[in-house]
Structure formats: C-alpha cells, structure tokens
C-alpha cells in the first residue's frame, strides 16, 4: 500500500511579502550607498555593507525597534531565506573571480605567491594568537578554553577575502594586471590554508574531536579535491561547455552556474567552505579553450549589480556596533584592528621583498591582501555557531573586515599607478573586457563567436 504524501506548503503570503520587501530595500540601499562610496573613491563594497548596518541591529533596531522586529524577524527560518539569496550571490561572484585567474601566470609566479602568502599568514596568525590570550572576558564565550579562542582569533586575522579582493580589483580594473593576478593568487593560498586551520580549530572547539585525526582528514580531502580537479575536472568542464555551446548563450550561462553550484556543494560536503569549490570550478571554466567568454557577460552584470550587493548587505545585518559602547570591548577592538592591519601588511610586504618584488609591488600586495571582508565574516559566524565567540568579539572581527576593506583601495590605487604594465596584461585585458561587455555588445559578440 502506497501512502499519499501531501505536497509541501508554499511560502505564506505575508512571509513572501516581507522577503520581497527585504530584498528590494537591501538592494536599493546597497546600490545607492555603493555608488556614493565609488564617488568618494572607495569600493562599492563599503556602501553595500553599510546598507545592512543601517537597517540591522546597529541602527534601525535602536531607532525603531518595533518596525525593525517586523521587517527583520529573528526567526531563523525566515531570516535564512534572505541569507540563501546572498549565498547564491557570493558563490557566483567567487566562480566568476576564478575565471579571471591566469593559471599559467600562477605557475610562473608560484615561488613569489608562496612567500607572500606564507609570511602574510604566519605573522598575523602568531600575533592574533598572542592578543587572544590578552582578550577581556567579554570577548570569550563562557566555558570556552582560552587557547581555543586565541587560535580562533589568530585564524580570523590571518585570512584574506577572495570575494572582496576580487570585487575591488574588478572595480579598479586591476584584475588583468600582473600585480592583480599575484594578489589574487596569494589570496587563494591564504584562503585554502585558512580553511584548513579553521577546520583544526573547529575540531578543538567540538567536544570529543581528535585534532590530529581532523587535521589528517582535512589534508587528505584537500589533496583529493585538487587531484580530481586537475585529472578529471578539466575534461568534464570542457565536455559540458562544448555541449552547452550548441544551445546558445542562455544554455552556456545555465551550464556554468550549475557547475559552480555543484562544485560548491561538493566542497561543503567535504567539510570545506562552499566558496572553495566555486572558485576551483571558476578557474577550470576560465582556463578551458571551449569557453566563449562573451556569452557570460549577462551573468557578470547580474551578479555584480544584484546578487553580490545583496550578499554584502546581509553581512552588514549581523553587525551590532552598540557592543563597542562597552569600554573593554572598545579597547580590545582597537588593539585587534591595529594588529590585524599591521601584521597582514608587514607579512605580505616582507614576503614580496623576499621574492624580489619592487617596493611598489610589495606595497600593493600589502594593501590588497589586507582586505578580509566576507571571509572573516564567515569565520566569525562559524565562531558564533561553535560557541567560541560572543556577540562582542563577533562584532570586533566583522569591524576588522569592514575597515580593512575600506582601507585597501586608496593605497592599492596609489601603488598600482607606479607599476609599469606588461604586454601579457594586454591579452588578459581583452578577456576581462569581453566578460564585462554591455548587453548590446554581448549580442553581437555571441553571434560572431
């Protein structure tokens, strides 16, 4: 006897209305504030984050608490709906970032990227652990071992943010430059190692987990991911792109999005973050000779203008700046911010000089890798979920992400303008311009290709 299963209920009309209102308000504010930030020479990211801060617990909840409770219910099931839209945006943004990565350049510059990312990881990690031991009780969740908190803070300070760095490089038209590729390559290494360190610290924070076993498992799974991507991933991506090419531009876009999302789900299942899979897939797509890059221009426009701003705005929603009114938290926040900026800059600058890069390149690398952005926000959310961080320490870590992302563009623009361009950069610029082509040009290019 087969039992009939009732269909899943659709989203209630009031919840749907609130979701649409949230998305429209966040996107509208993010667009306006993002354009305002660009006008003042700052990344649009800053304004997009501020959109969430304005209507989140930092501002709106204090000015109009009843309206805030209606607009942004604390019910996780309802809040997660808007989170899901933001996650789609960041995964596609990271995937498109991976398509801009010049793998040949990375192989040639592997030694330099290793030095830059290595020193840029170790110095802030060590200093972050050091100040973690000096943190006030307000920063450490009850019952958490001080060593675990210190290690977690060190990991949070040593990472860089691929989505933020990529968005800044795109907006400043530096992604095709050698220095942009080197920044991105070093950030990739930073993030891969950062996720590995996060898995180890998470194991320490989880009752009954054996750190050594967790570390070995993470290394084995990461090695397996790289091996599968190199041996089978390229062939699979090429076949999918060739098959999609027969269906036109819409089919190509759908195929690329499907591959990015499935790759993201695979790395999430492996215990790594989903953005790692999205980035690896994007790199495989971008390096494939079967890709007609002009066909992806509409996807680039949608992600940059709609999905990514919504994601950065939702990240701002989780900040609560009122925590900084507590003097010990404020002092700790200033110290953490100062150490985060100085340590990351010094580490990247030192690694660049050891790798025999010019002082202007070293300065640009220090500025670019200092952007923690959304990766640090994700780590902070993991800390909250594991019970390692308090709301105060979460706010401080997210504040570091915001301030470092705001600082990067002016210094990066100043240093990059003093680095002479190369012929190889012109080839990458053609690829970049094709991906950024307006809709009208896209139609023409699609017909030509």
mmCIF file of C-alpha atoms in Angstrom, residues 40-218:
data_model
loop_
_atom_site.group_PDB
_atom_site.id
_atom_site.type_symbol
_atom_site.label_atom_id
_atom_site.label_comp_id
_atom_site.label_asym_id
_atom_site.label_seq_id
_atom_site.Cartn_x
_atom_site.Cartn_y
_atom_site.Cartn_z
ATOM 1 C CA UNK A 40 34.327 59.215 -2.953
ATOM 2 C CA UNK A 41 36.970 56.833 -4.306
ATOM 3 C CA UNK A 42 36.020 53.938 -2.023
ATOM 4 C CA UNK A 43 34.896 50.443 -3.052
ATOM 5 C CA UNK A 44 31.177 49.931 -3.614
ATOM 6 C CA UNK A 45 31.530 47.110 -1.102
ATOM 7 C CA UNK A 46 31.718 49.626 1.747
ATOM 8 C CA UNK A 47 28.372 51.175 0.890
ATOM 9 C CA UNK A 48 26.821 47.751 0.376
ATOM 10 C CA UNK A 49 27.913 46.649 3.847
ATOM 11 C CA UNK A 50 26.614 49.910 5.318
ATOM 12 C CA UNK A 51 23.184 49.167 3.837
ATOM 13 C CA UNK A 52 22.908 46.180 6.159
ATOM 14 C CA UNK A 53 24.315 48.091 9.111
ATOM 15 C CA UNK A 54 21.695 50.842 8.701
ATOM 16 C CA UNK A 55 18.682 48.536 8.819
ATOM 17 C CA UNK A 56 20.208 45.979 11.187
ATOM 18 C CA UNK A 57 20.631 45.875 14.978
ATOM 19 C CA UNK A 58 23.261 48.620 14.899
ATOM 20 C CA UNK A 59 20.879 51.374 13.740
ATOM 21 C CA UNK A 60 17.248 50.605 12.914
ATOM 22 C CA UNK A 61 16.727 48.275 15.892
ATOM 23 C CA UNK A 62 17.653 51.150 18.215
ATOM 24 C CA UNK A 63 15.771 53.918 16.401
ATOM 25 C CA UNK A 64 12.562 51.993 15.593
ATOM 26 C CA UNK A 65 12.603 48.635 17.423
ATOM 27 C CA UNK A 66 9.023 47.650 16.565
ATOM 28 C CA UNK A 67 9.448 48.328 12.855
ATOM 29 C CA UNK A 68 12.809 46.529 12.912
ATOM 30 C CA UNK A 69 11.242 43.457 14.523
ATOM 31 C CA UNK A 70 8.563 43.420 11.811
ATOM 32 C CA UNK A 71 10.973 43.987 8.919
ATOM 33 C CA UNK A 72 13.717 41.620 10.119
ATOM 34 C CA UNK A 73 12.150 38.850 12.215
ATOM 35 C CA UNK A 74 14.588 36.953 14.412
ATOM 36 C CA UNK A 75 13.005 33.637 13.437
ATOM 37 C CA UNK A 76 15.920 31.708 11.827
ATOM 38 C CA UNK A 77 13.694 30.052 9.216
ATOM 39 C CA UNK A 78 12.560 33.435 7.882
ATOM 40 C CA UNK A 79 15.961 35.082 8.170
ATOM 41 C CA UNK A 80 17.627 32.196 6.343
ATOM 42 C CA UNK A 81 15.557 32.900 3.220
ATOM 43 C CA UNK A 82 17.355 36.182 2.612
ATOM 44 C CA UNK A 83 20.638 34.503 3.592
ATOM 45 C CA UNK A 84 20.074 31.959 0.822
ATOM 46 C CA UNK A 85 19.823 34.700 -1.811
ATOM 47 C CA UNK A 86 23.044 36.247 -0.526
ATOM 48 C CA UNK A 87 24.853 32.909 -0.573
ATOM 49 C CA UNK A 88 23.886 32.379 -4.210
ATOM 50 C CA UNK A 89 25.372 35.791 -4.963
ATOM 51 C CA UNK A 90 28.707 35.169 -3.266
ATOM 52 C CA UNK A 91 29.121 31.717 -4.851
ATOM 53 C CA UNK A 92 28.596 33.107 -8.350
ATOM 54 C CA UNK A 93 30.877 36.060 -7.579
ATOM 55 C CA UNK A 94 33.656 33.714 -6.477
ATOM 56 C CA UNK A 95 33.090 31.493 -9.516
ATOM 57 C CA UNK A 96 33.425 34.464 -11.878
ATOM 58 C CA UNK A 97 36.533 35.507 -9.967
ATOM 59 C CA UNK A 98 38.087 32.122 -10.626
ATOM 60 C CA UNK A 99 37.504 32.598 -14.359
ATOM 61 C CA UNK A 100 39.768 35.648 -14.291
ATOM 62 C CA UNK A 101 42.632 33.674 -12.771
ATOM 63 C CA UNK A 102 45.579 33.153 -15.124
ATOM 64 C CA UNK A 103 46.800 29.675 -14.129
ATOM 65 C CA UNK A 104 49.894 29.946 -16.308
ATOM 66 C CA UNK A 105 50.928 33.127 -14.514
ATOM 67 C CA UNK A 106 50.395 31.449 -11.143
ATOM 68 C CA UNK A 107 52.670 28.559 -12.138
ATOM 69 C CA UNK A 108 55.367 31.002 -13.189
ATOM 70 C CA UNK A 109 54.950 33.077 -10.050
ATOM 71 C CA UNK A 110 54.433 30.155 -7.651
ATOM 72 C CA UNK A 111 57.512 30.914 -5.575
ATOM 73 C CA UNK A 112 56.581 34.573 -5.146
ATOM 74 C CA UNK A 113 52.961 33.744 -4.235
ATOM 75 C CA UNK A 114 54.154 31.131 -1.726
ATOM 76 C CA UNK A 115 56.465 33.612 0.018
ATOM 77 C CA UNK A 116 53.865 36.373 0.063
ATOM 78 C CA UNK A 117 51.033 34.216 1.353
ATOM 79 C CA UNK A 118 53.319 32.333 3.758
ATOM 80 C CA UNK A 119 54.631 35.368 5.616
ATOM 81 C CA UNK A 120 51.245 37.039 5.241
ATOM 82 C CA UNK A 121 49.700 34.101 7.108
ATOM 83 C CA UNK A 122 52.269 33.333 9.781
ATOM 84 C CA UNK A 123 52.842 36.837 11.158
ATOM 85 C CA UNK A 124 49.165 37.767 11.730
ATOM 86 C CA UNK A 125 48.425 34.227 12.962
ATOM 87 C CA UNK A 126 51.103 34.410 15.647
ATOM 88 C CA UNK A 127 50.220 37.946 16.718
ATOM 89 C CA UNK A 128 46.490 37.152 16.648
ATOM 90 C CA UNK A 129 47.017 34.184 18.974
ATOM 91 C CA UNK A 130 49.106 36.417 21.232
ATOM 92 C CA UNK A 131 46.460 39.109 21.675
ATOM 93 C CA UNK A 132 43.823 36.375 22.006
ATOM 94 C CA UNK A 133 45.399 35.384 25.318
ATOM 95 C CA UNK A 134 45.099 39.010 26.492
ATOM 96 C CA UNK A 135 41.448 39.468 25.473
ATOM 97 C CA UNK A 136 38.946 40.597 28.158
ATOM 98 C CA UNK A 137 36.288 38.152 29.433
ATOM 99 C CA UNK A 138 33.581 39.954 27.415
ATOM 100 C CA UNK A 139 35.218 38.669 24.232
ATOM 101 C CA UNK A 140 35.307 34.971 25.204
ATOM 102 C CA UNK A 141 32.202 32.796 25.376
ATOM 103 C CA UNK A 142 31.527 31.117 28.699
ATOM 104 C CA UNK A 143 33.118 27.704 29.101
ATOM 105 C CA UNK A 144 35.461 28.086 26.106
ATOM 106 C CA UNK A 145 39.125 27.200 26.560
ATOM 107 C CA UNK A 146 41.316 30.313 26.280
ATOM 108 C CA UNK A 147 43.676 28.514 23.902
ATOM 109 C CA UNK A 148 40.817 27.690 21.533
ATOM 110 C CA UNK A 149 39.653 31.314 21.486
ATOM 111 C CA UNK A 150 43.198 32.579 20.885
ATOM 112 C CA UNK A 151 43.718 30.156 17.991
ATOM 113 C CA UNK A 152 40.361 31.124 16.525
ATOM 114 C CA UNK A 153 41.234 34.820 16.660
ATOM 115 C CA UNK A 154 44.590 34.107 15.019
ATOM 116 C CA UNK A 155 42.880 32.275 12.152
ATOM 117 C CA UNK A 156 40.387 35.118 11.723
ATOM 118 C CA UNK A 157 43.193 37.681 11.420
ATOM 119 C CA UNK A 158 45.410 35.712 9.024
ATOM 120 C CA UNK A 159 42.925 35.176 6.179
ATOM 121 C CA UNK A 160 42.223 37.340 3.150
ATOM 122 C CA UNK A 161 38.899 37.592 1.319
ATOM 123 C CA UNK A 162 38.780 36.376 -2.285
ATOM 124 C CA UNK A 163 35.299 37.858 -2.992
ATOM 125 C CA UNK A 164 36.197 41.272 -1.574
ATOM 126 C CA UNK A 165 39.637 41.421 -3.165
ATOM 127 C CA UNK A 166 38.155 40.313 -6.485
ATOM 128 C CA UNK A 167 35.416 42.937 -6.350
ATOM 129 C CA UNK A 168 37.924 45.675 -5.517
ATOM 130 C CA UNK A 169 40.258 44.562 -8.321
ATOM 131 C CA UNK A 170 37.346 44.419 -10.774
ATOM 132 C CA UNK A 171 36.095 47.881 -9.846
ATOM 133 C CA UNK A 172 39.604 49.339 -10.097
ATOM 134 C CA UNK A 173 40.324 47.471 -13.375
ATOM 135 C CA UNK A 174 43.391 45.799 -11.882
ATOM 136 C CA UNK A 175 42.383 42.165 -12.235
ATOM 137 C CA UNK A 176 44.125 41.824 -15.616
ATOM 138 C CA UNK A 177 47.364 43.369 -14.270
ATOM 139 C CA UNK A 178 50.212 41.130 -13.109
ATOM 140 C CA UNK A 179 50.006 42.668 -9.645
ATOM 141 C CA UNK A 180 46.273 41.913 -9.536
ATOM 142 C CA UNK A 181 46.880 38.296 -10.513
ATOM 143 C CA UNK A 182 49.618 37.993 -7.880
ATOM 144 C CA UNK A 183 47.346 39.449 -5.197
ATOM 145 C CA UNK A 184 44.593 37.034 -6.185
ATOM 146 C CA UNK A 185 46.977 34.049 -6.337
ATOM 147 C CA UNK A 186 48.335 34.819 -2.871
ATOM 148 C CA UNK A 187 44.782 35.267 -1.552
ATOM 149 C CA UNK A 188 43.835 31.828 -2.882
ATOM 150 C CA UNK A 189 46.696 30.225 -0.938
ATOM 151 C CA UNK A 190 45.743 32.281 2.115
ATOM 152 C CA UNK A 191 42.161 31.077 1.994
ATOM 153 C CA UNK A 192 42.958 27.404 1.364
ATOM 154 C CA UNK A 193 45.329 27.351 4.343
ATOM 155 C CA UNK A 194 42.889 29.465 6.344
ATOM 156 C CA UNK A 195 40.039 26.972 5.828
ATOM 157 C CA UNK A 196 42.365 24.151 6.839
ATOM 158 C CA UNK A 197 43.350 25.980 10.041
ATOM 159 C CA UNK A 198 39.685 26.753 10.721
ATOM 160 C CA UNK A 199 38.832 23.048 10.481
ATOM 161 C CA UNK A 200 41.517 22.242 13.053
ATOM 162 C CA UNK A 201 40.352 24.945 15.479
ATOM 163 C CA UNK A 202 36.745 23.887 14.974
ATOM 164 C CA UNK A 203 37.771 20.335 15.900
ATOM 165 C CA UNK A 204 39.372 21.659 19.074
ATOM 166 C CA UNK A 205 36.160 23.510 19.935
ATOM 167 C CA UNK A 206 33.999 20.407 19.349
ATOM 168 C CA UNK A 207 33.675 18.024 22.253
ATOM 169 C CA UNK A 208 35.286 14.674 21.623
ATOM 170 C CA UNK A 209 37.015 15.640 18.368
ATOM 171 C CA UNK A 210 40.572 14.438 17.899
ATOM 172 C CA UNK A 211 42.636 17.247 16.441
ATOM 173 C CA UNK A 212 45.263 15.057 14.809
ATOM 174 C CA UNK A 213 42.683 12.939 13.029
ATOM 175 C CA UNK A 214 40.771 16.058 11.925
ATOM 176 C CA UNK A 215 43.950 17.605 10.521
ATOM 177 C CA UNK A 216 44.927 14.478 8.585
ATOM 178 C CA UNK A 217 41.412 14.126 7.189
ATOM 179 C CA UNK A 218 41.371 17.757 6.051
#
